[in-house]
mmCIF file of C-alpha atoms in Angstrom:
data_model
loop_
_atom_site.group_PDB
_atom_site.id
_atom_site.type_symbol
_atom_site.label_atom_id
_atom_site.label_comp_id
_atom_site.label_asym_id
_atom_site.label_seq_id
_atom_site.Cartn_x
_atom_site.Cartn_y
_atom_site.Cartn_z
ATOM 1 C CA VAL A 1 3.391 7.513 -35.640
ATOM 2 C CA TYR A 2 3.395 8.774 -39.212
ATOM 3 C CA HIS A 3 1.462 5.727 -40.334
ATOM 4 C CA VAL A 4 -1.180 6.032 -37.534
ATOM 5 C CA LEU A 5 -1.582 9.643 -38.166
ATOM 6 C CA LYS A 6 -2.401 8.756 -42.025
ATOM 7 C CA ARG A 7 -4.748 6.147 -41.004
ATOM 8 C CA MET A 8 -6.440 8.660 -38.489
ATOM 9 C CA ASP A 9 -6.599 11.131 -41.490
ATOM 10 C CA ALA A 10 -8.504 8.668 -43.530
ATOM 11 C CA TYR A 11 -10.926 7.580 -40.750
ATOM 12 C CA PRO A 12 -10.964 10.586 -38.236
ATOM 13 C CA PRO A 13 -11.459 9.877 -34.428
ATOM 14 C CA ASP A 14 -14.535 11.403 -32.669
ATOM 15 C CA ILE A 15 -12.545 10.776 -29.311
ATOM 16 C CA PHE A 16 -9.080 10.054 -28.274
ATOM 17 C CA LEU A 17 -8.234 8.638 -25.131
ATOM 18 C CA ASP A 18 -4.451 8.578 -24.085
ATOM 19 C CA ILE A 19 -3.645 6.622 -20.850
ATOM 20 C CA HIS A 20 -0.489 7.344 -18.629
ATOM 21 C CA GLY A 21 0.507 7.137 -15.018
ATOM 22 C CA ASP A 22 1.329 9.990 -13.195
ATOM 23 C CA GLU A 23 4.241 9.814 -10.818
ATOM 24 C CA GLU A 24 3.305 12.964 -8.696
ATOM 25 C CA LEU A 25 -0.436 13.205 -8.110
ATOM 26 C CA PRO A 26 -2.149 10.487 -6.131
ATOM 27 C CA VAL A 27 -5.451 10.641 -7.993
ATOM 28 C CA ASN A 28 -7.112 9.547 -10.987
ATOM 29 C CA PHE A 29 -7.890 12.644 -13.590
ATOM 30 C CA LEU A 30 -8.462 13.373 -17.122
ATOM 31 C CA ALA A 31 -5.960 15.910 -18.381
ATOM 32 C CA GLY A 32 -7.888 17.692 -21.559
ATOM 33 C CA ALA A 33 -6.759 19.882 -24.617
ATOM 34 C CA GLN A 34 -7.576 23.011 -22.944
ATOM 35 C CA GLY A 35 -5.730 26.032 -24.366
ATOM 36 C CA ILE A 36 -5.577 24.253 -28.039
ATOM 37 C CA PRO A 37 -6.838 26.596 -30.828
ATOM 38 C CA LYS A 38 -10.032 24.417 -31.188
ATOM 39 C CA TRP A 39 -10.954 24.538 -27.636
ATOM 40 C CA GLY A 40 -14.186 26.327 -27.032
ATOM 41 C CA LYS A 41 -17.607 25.892 -25.741
ATOM 42 C CA ARG A 42 -18.313 22.534 -27.763
ATOM 43 C CA MET A 43 -15.149 20.936 -26.227
ATOM 44 C CA GLU A 44 -15.525 22.320 -22.834
ATOM 45 C CA SER A 45 -19.111 20.829 -22.753
ATOM 46 C CA LEU A 46 -17.865 17.521 -23.806
ATOM 47 C CA HIS A 47 -14.939 17.210 -21.594
ATOM 48 C CA GLY A 48 -17.207 18.306 -18.615
ATOM 49 C CA ALA A 49 -19.948 15.806 -19.420
ATOM 50 C CA PHE A 50 -17.177 12.968 -20.162
ATOM 51 C CA CYS A 51 -15.478 13.911 -16.774
ATOM 52 C CA ALA A 52 -18.409 14.034 -14.659
ATOM 53 C CA ALA A 53 -19.799 10.735 -16.210
ATOM 54 C CA TYR A 54 -16.676 8.970 -15.647
ATOM 55 C CA ASN A 55 -16.801 10.240 -11.891
ATOM 56 C CA ARG A 56 -20.070 8.656 -11.481
ATOM 57 C CA SER A 57 -19.293 5.489 -13.152
ATOM 58 C CA ASN A 58 -16.057 4.829 -11.083
ATOM 59 C CA SER A 59 -15.397 6.017 -7.227
ATOM 60 C CA ASP A 60 -11.656 6.132 -8.106
ATOM 61 C CA MET A 61 -12.255 9.194 -10.507
ATOM 62 C CA GLN A 62 -12.239 12.650 -9.604
ATOM 63 C CA GLN A 63 -12.452 16.020 -11.260
ATOM 64 C CA SER A 64 -11.120 18.815 -9.192
ATOM 65 C CA VAL A 65 -7.636 17.956 -9.004
ATOM 66 C CA GLY A 66 -5.343 17.625 -12.215
ATOM 67 C CA TYR A 67 -3.201 19.671 -14.353
ATOM 68 C CA THR A 68 -3.956 23.250 -14.184
ATOM 69 C CA PRO A 69 -4.986 24.343 -17.787
ATOM 70 C CA VAL A 70 -2.438 26.495 -19.685
ATOM 71 C CA ASP A 71 -3.331 30.117 -20.891
ATOM 72 C CA PRO A 72 -4.112 29.640 -24.812
ATOM 73 C CA VAL A 73 -1.396 32.087 -25.509
ATOM 74 C CA LYS A 74 0.884 30.154 -23.737
ATOM 75 C CA VAL A 75 -0.132 26.595 -24.779
ATOM 76 C CA VAL A 76 2.362 24.286 -26.623
ATOM 77 C CA ILE A 77 0.857 21.628 -28.751
ATOM 78 C CA ASN A 78 3.222 19.023 -27.841
ATOM 79 C CA THR A 79 1.316 15.990 -26.293
ATOM 80 C CA ALA A 80 -0.628 13.337 -28.112
ATOM 81 C CA THR A 81 -4.082 14.966 -26.511
ATOM 82 C CA LYS A 82 -3.266 18.433 -27.559
ATOM 83 C CA VAL A 83 -2.105 17.275 -31.083
ATOM 84 C CA ILE A 84 -4.839 14.907 -31.888
ATOM 85 C CA GLY A 85 -7.610 17.400 -30.289
ATOM 86 C CA THR A 86 -6.222 20.173 -32.611
ATOM 87 C CA ARG A 87 -5.800 17.990 -35.879
ATOM 88 C CA PHE A 88 -9.174 16.254 -35.775
ATOM 89 C CA ASN A 89 -11.322 18.678 -33.878
ATOM 90 C CA CYS A 90 -12.041 15.896 -31.358
ATOM 91 C CA LEU A 91 -12.602 15.400 -27.660
ATOM 92 C CA ALA A 92 -9.101 14.355 -26.498
ATOM 93 C CA SER A 93 -8.076 13.816 -23.079
ATOM 94 C CA THR A 94 -5.121 11.914 -21.287
ATOM 95 C CA LEU A 95 -6.094 9.398 -18.516
ATOM 96 C CA GLU A 96 -3.688 9.743 -15.659
ATOM 97 C CA MET A 97 -3.504 7.232 -12.822
ATOM 98 C CA PRO A 98 -1.392 7.123 -9.586
ATOM 99 C CA PHE A 99 1.511 5.107 -9.139
ATOM 100 C CA LYS A 100 1.183 4.741 -5.413
ATOM 101 C CA ASP A 101 -2.452 4.921 -4.037
ATOM 102 C CA CYS A 102 -5.516 6.866 -4.857
ATOM 103 C CA ALA A 103 -6.040 9.591 -2.414
ATOM 104 C CA THR A 104 -9.968 9.803 -3.011
ATOM 105 C CA ASN A 105 -10.468 6.214 -2.424
ATOM 106 C CA PRO A 106 -7.254 4.852 -0.510
ATOM 107 C CA GLU A 107 -6.366 1.225 -0.052
ATOM 108 C CA PRO A 108 -3.748 1.454 2.583
ATOM 109 C CA ILE A 109 -2.577 -2.100 2.271
ATOM 110 C CA ARG A 110 -2.531 -2.641 -1.641
ATOM 111 C CA GLY A 111 -2.424 0.933 -2.883
ATOM 112 C CA TRP A 112 -3.171 1.405 -6.554
ATOM 113 C CA SER A 113 -3.140 -1.978 -8.100
ATOM 114 C CA PRO A 114 -3.180 -3.615 -11.678
ATOM 115 C CA ASN A 115 -6.814 -4.680 -10.798
ATOM 116 C CA ARG A 116 -7.880 -1.039 -9.849
ATOM 117 C CA SER A 117 -6.353 0.149 -13.262
ATOM 118 C CA ARG A 118 -8.368 -2.718 -15.075
ATOM 119 C CA MET A 119 -11.622 -1.599 -13.413
ATOM 120 C CA LEU A 120 -10.791 2.060 -13.963
ATOM 121 C CA GLY A 121 -10.156 0.895 -17.727
ATOM 122 C CA ALA A 122 -13.664 -0.889 -17.993
ATOM 123 C CA SER A 123 -15.574 1.774 -16.223
ATOM 124 C CA VAL A 124 -14.762 4.301 -18.970
ATOM 125 C CA LEU A 125 -17.247 2.589 -21.459
ATOM 126 C CA GLU A 126 -20.327 4.084 -19.776
ATOM 127 C CA PRO A 127 -18.996 7.600 -19.943
ATOM 128 C CA LEU A 128 -18.130 6.734 -23.709
ATOM 129 C CA LEU A 129 -21.471 5.662 -24.392
ATOM 130 C CA TYR A 130 -23.040 8.725 -22.519
ATOM 131 C CA ILE A 131 -21.138 11.475 -24.763
ATOM 132 C CA GLN A 132 -21.032 9.481 -27.971
ATOM 133 C CA PRO A 133 -24.282 10.959 -29.363
ATOM 134 C CA PHE A 134 -22.898 14.519 -28.802
ATOM 135 C CA LEU A 135 -19.191 14.143 -30.163
ATOM 136 C CA ARG A 136 -19.765 15.821 -33.486
ATOM 137 C CA VAL A 137 -23.221 17.912 -33.041
ATOM 138 C CA ASP A 138 -23.061 21.566 -33.215
ATOM 139 C CA GLU A 139 -22.121 23.346 -29.965
ATOM 140 C CA SER A 140 -25.618 24.972 -29.972
ATOM 141 C CA LEU A 141 -27.047 21.519 -29.684
ATOM 142 C CA LEU A 142 -25.212 20.550 -26.463
ATOM 143 C CA ASP A 143 -27.306 20.800 -23.563
ATOM 144 C CA PHE A 144 -25.844 18.631 -20.642
ATOM 145 C CA PRO A 145 -27.458 18.841 -17.324
ATOM 146 C CA GLU A 146 -25.711 21.169 -14.614
ATOM 147 C CA ARG A 147 -24.205 17.994 -13.008
ATOM 148 C CA ASP A 148 -22.144 17.689 -16.081
ATOM 149 C CA ALA A 149 -20.597 21.158 -15.999
ATOM 150 C CA TYR A 150 -16.930 21.820 -16.605
ATOM 151 C CA VAL A 151 -14.874 21.577 -13.720
ATOM 152 C CA ARG A 152 -11.512 23.665 -14.122
ATOM 153 C CA PRO A 153 -8.656 21.131 -12.486
ATOM 154 C CA GLN A 154 -6.179 22.451 -10.294
ATOM 155 C CA HIS A 155 -2.808 21.218 -9.604
ATOM 156 C CA ARG A 156 -1.883 20.990 -5.768
ATOM 157 C CA GLU A 157 0.559 19.595 -3.624
ATOM 158 C CA PHE A 158 -0.031 16.559 -1.273
ATOM 159 C CA LYS A 159 1.855 15.619 2.041
ATOM 160 C CA TYR A 160 2.727 11.840 2.298
ATOM 161 C CA GLY A 161 3.431 9.674 5.332
ATOM 162 C CA LYS A 162 6.307 7.312 6.070
ATOM 163 C CA GLU A 163 4.595 4.901 4.166
ATOM 164 C CA ASN A 164 4.094 6.793 1.185
ATOM 165 C CA GLU A 165 0.141 7.338 2.236
ATOM 166 C CA VAL A 166 -1.616 10.630 1.554
ATOM 167 C CA LEU A 167 -2.164 12.415 4.481
ATOM 168 C CA ASP A 168 -4.097 15.508 3.235
ATOM 169 C CA TYR A 169 -6.639 14.796 0.698
#
């Protein structure tokens, strides 16, 4: 980690994307760096536009369910997303994928699969290209359309059936 951070210090990232699987939530979502000291209108606008563009590029993505952002007073900067977002003042997100099935686009026979993971990964390129011109501009120059507005995610519980299928999306 030390050497990677040193290299990142020499070549600061404009965006950081950490990729994980979430054992609990049966949806794909982007967990942002909400609550870090550098989170403000600029990062909120970029995060909103990135999430919205990703949602448009892949039907397995959604924006409303995720980790509820922590109050800035209570935020602990202990995840890669929050550390990198703070250190480099860049858009930083964690892509979370379900382990079972995707409630927004269920496939009862196969569930979430390696192929769907690959397709989700490939479809991130379009949203990255969409926001790339804005990653380092002053927040006064950010003027995304209303469809790209930030959506504050909310954690929620899901009910599962006998076959681990989501019953209540």
